[in-house]
XYZ file of C-alpha atoms in Angstrom:
174
model
C -106.163 -63.502 91.118
C -106.146 -62.780 94.778
C -107.513 -64.657 97.759
C -110.620 -62.823 98.930
C -110.555 -61.679 102.542
C -112.896 -59.601 104.664
C -111.898 -56.419 106.500
C -110.238 -58.582 109.194
C -108.080 -60.502 106.655
C -110.224 -63.593 107.176
C -111.056 -65.841 104.212
C -114.469 -67.437 103.722
C -113.177 -70.245 105.960
C -113.625 -69.108 109.559
C -110.196 -70.226 110.800
C -108.121 -69.240 107.767
C -106.614 -65.807 107.281
C -104.547 -64.544 104.356
C -101.980 -61.750 104.106
C -99.309 -60.379 101.811
C -99.046 -60.761 98.066
C -101.962 -63.234 97.891
C -104.510 -60.585 98.944
C -105.368 -57.371 97.129
C -103.163 -54.965 99.116
C -99.878 -53.177 98.327
C -97.335 -55.852 97.384
C -94.635 -54.798 99.816
C -92.826 -56.883 102.430
C -93.501 -54.314 105.146
C -97.228 -54.370 104.319
C -97.258 -58.176 104.652
C -95.542 -57.882 108.055
C -98.126 -55.286 109.110
C -100.969 -57.537 107.927
C -99.437 -60.449 109.855
C -99.685 -58.406 113.064
C -103.323 -57.566 112.323
C -104.216 -61.174 111.431
C -102.462 -62.531 114.532
C -104.382 -60.086 116.712
C -107.664 -61.098 115.069
C -106.906 -64.801 115.524
C -105.934 -64.501 119.192
C -108.227 -61.749 120.460
C -111.947 -61.221 120.915
C -111.580 -57.674 119.589
C -110.953 -57.187 115.881
C -108.663 -54.824 113.980
C -108.732 -53.785 110.346
C -105.667 -52.781 108.334
C -105.293 -49.131 107.330
C -103.064 -48.643 104.302
C -103.391 -44.850 104.001
C -99.965 -44.161 105.505
C -98.036 -46.992 103.894
C -94.499 -45.717 103.278
C -93.163 -46.435 99.795
C -89.579 -46.491 98.585
C -87.863 -46.859 95.255
C -84.229 -47.915 95.325
C -82.633 -46.463 92.210
C -79.770 -44.074 91.451
C -81.534 -41.744 93.852
C -83.451 -43.287 96.701
C -87.075 -42.128 96.682
C -89.489 -42.312 99.596
C -93.047 -41.092 99.803
C -96.030 -41.361 102.087
C -99.519 -39.920 102.267
C -100.902 -37.535 99.676
C -99.019 -35.449 97.152
C -100.368 -32.375 95.373
C -102.043 -34.355 92.591
C -103.742 -36.944 94.817
C -104.844 -34.272 97.295
C -106.415 -32.157 94.539
C -108.255 -35.236 93.228
C -109.821 -35.489 96.705
C -110.759 -31.787 96.736
C -108.021 -30.800 99.190
C -106.236 -27.488 98.647
C -102.504 -27.895 99.140
C -99.509 -25.758 99.992
C -96.055 -27.264 99.995
C -92.651 -26.688 101.470
C -89.419 -27.635 99.737
C -85.806 -27.901 100.817
C -82.796 -29.319 98.936
C -80.326 -31.776 100.425
C -77.563 -29.393 99.318
C -77.953 -27.490 102.594
C -78.298 -30.515 104.875
C -75.048 -30.971 106.799
C -75.442 -34.745 107.198
C -75.961 -35.218 103.444
C -72.967 -32.976 102.742
C -70.858 -34.927 105.282
C -71.858 -38.171 103.540
C -70.804 -36.639 100.189
C -74.303 -37.316 98.861
C -76.121 -33.991 98.871
C -78.238 -34.356 95.739
C -81.931 -34.611 96.471
C -84.765 -32.791 98.166
C -87.731 -32.992 100.500
C -91.183 -31.709 99.593
C -93.831 -31.631 102.309
C -97.529 -31.271 101.480
C -99.912 -29.470 103.822
C -103.658 -28.874 103.744
C -103.898 -25.161 102.915
C -106.271 -23.906 105.627
C -105.292 -26.047 108.614
C -101.631 -26.365 107.586
C -101.820 -30.033 108.611
C -99.200 -32.260 107.053
C -100.793 -34.695 104.587
C -97.795 -36.251 102.832
C -94.232 -35.991 101.594
C -91.779 -36.885 98.862
C -88.127 -37.442 99.717
C -85.498 -37.954 97.034
C -81.929 -38.644 98.126
C -79.760 -40.560 100.551
C -81.725 -42.193 103.378
C -85.153 -41.401 101.907
C -86.547 -44.819 102.828
C -85.403 -44.353 106.430
C -86.573 -40.823 107.158
C -89.973 -41.131 105.441
C -91.238 -43.069 108.497
C -90.949 -39.937 110.616
C -93.293 -38.158 108.227
C -95.787 -41.039 108.414
C -95.943 -40.546 112.193
C -96.329 -36.768 111.813
C -99.220 -37.245 109.363
C -100.901 -39.845 111.581
C -100.619 -37.558 114.606
C -102.005 -34.559 112.704
C -98.892 -32.375 112.908
C -99.158 -28.885 111.491
C -96.401 -27.096 109.599
C -95.512 -25.266 112.808
C -95.183 -28.518 114.755
C -93.017 -30.107 112.068
C -90.848 -26.986 112.012
C -90.535 -26.728 115.811
C -89.844 -30.434 116.400
C -86.401 -31.039 117.935
C -84.294 -32.931 115.397
C -80.894 -34.445 116.100
C -78.020 -32.521 114.490
C -76.497 -33.406 112.167
C -79.169 -35.691 110.733
C -80.983 -36.150 107.467
C -84.354 -35.752 109.165
C -83.640 -32.202 110.308
C -84.286 -31.238 106.690
C -88.007 -31.468 107.594
C -87.673 -28.386 109.814
C -86.405 -26.404 106.834
C -88.884 -27.895 104.349
C -91.778 -26.891 106.615
C -90.452 -23.359 107.219
C -92.135 -21.740 104.201
C -95.569 -22.923 105.306
C -95.010 -22.518 109.059
C -93.287 -19.132 109.084
C -92.932 -17.711 105.582
C -90.604 -17.918 102.614
C -87.014 -18.693 103.603
C -85.593 -18.170 100.126
């Protein structure tokens, strides 16, 4: 079982807080570190914060690195959100080609009417690193146009987001 905590990560003992794998939250080291920041704030401050796990980045380290954050098409539909998506393969990303590791892709998910970014899947080299950028874009409410027009370093893996958002922002590229 888990240690029960309230929305501030406080146990039923006023001066005891719990975080990480002992509470019912995603069992990830970076989530525990995030919860530690929240708990420390709540212990040392008169104001209180609550953890928000909606934009927790996830990664799977396998033959192909996989990173994802936010909603995908299936989870969005289950919440009644209509989705459009943009896709771009690593094959055309110069950094991935330079690294001799150009297998993979990025798929970005946008709410159909507003074109706001709601999530992403990244499969390929550096997926666990570049997924954080998408988490910030989702949190800040970026639209497909804003993702597309963002100035990305070249060559970089993250510039693939400009191409993956093109179909939704501008129209079909291919």
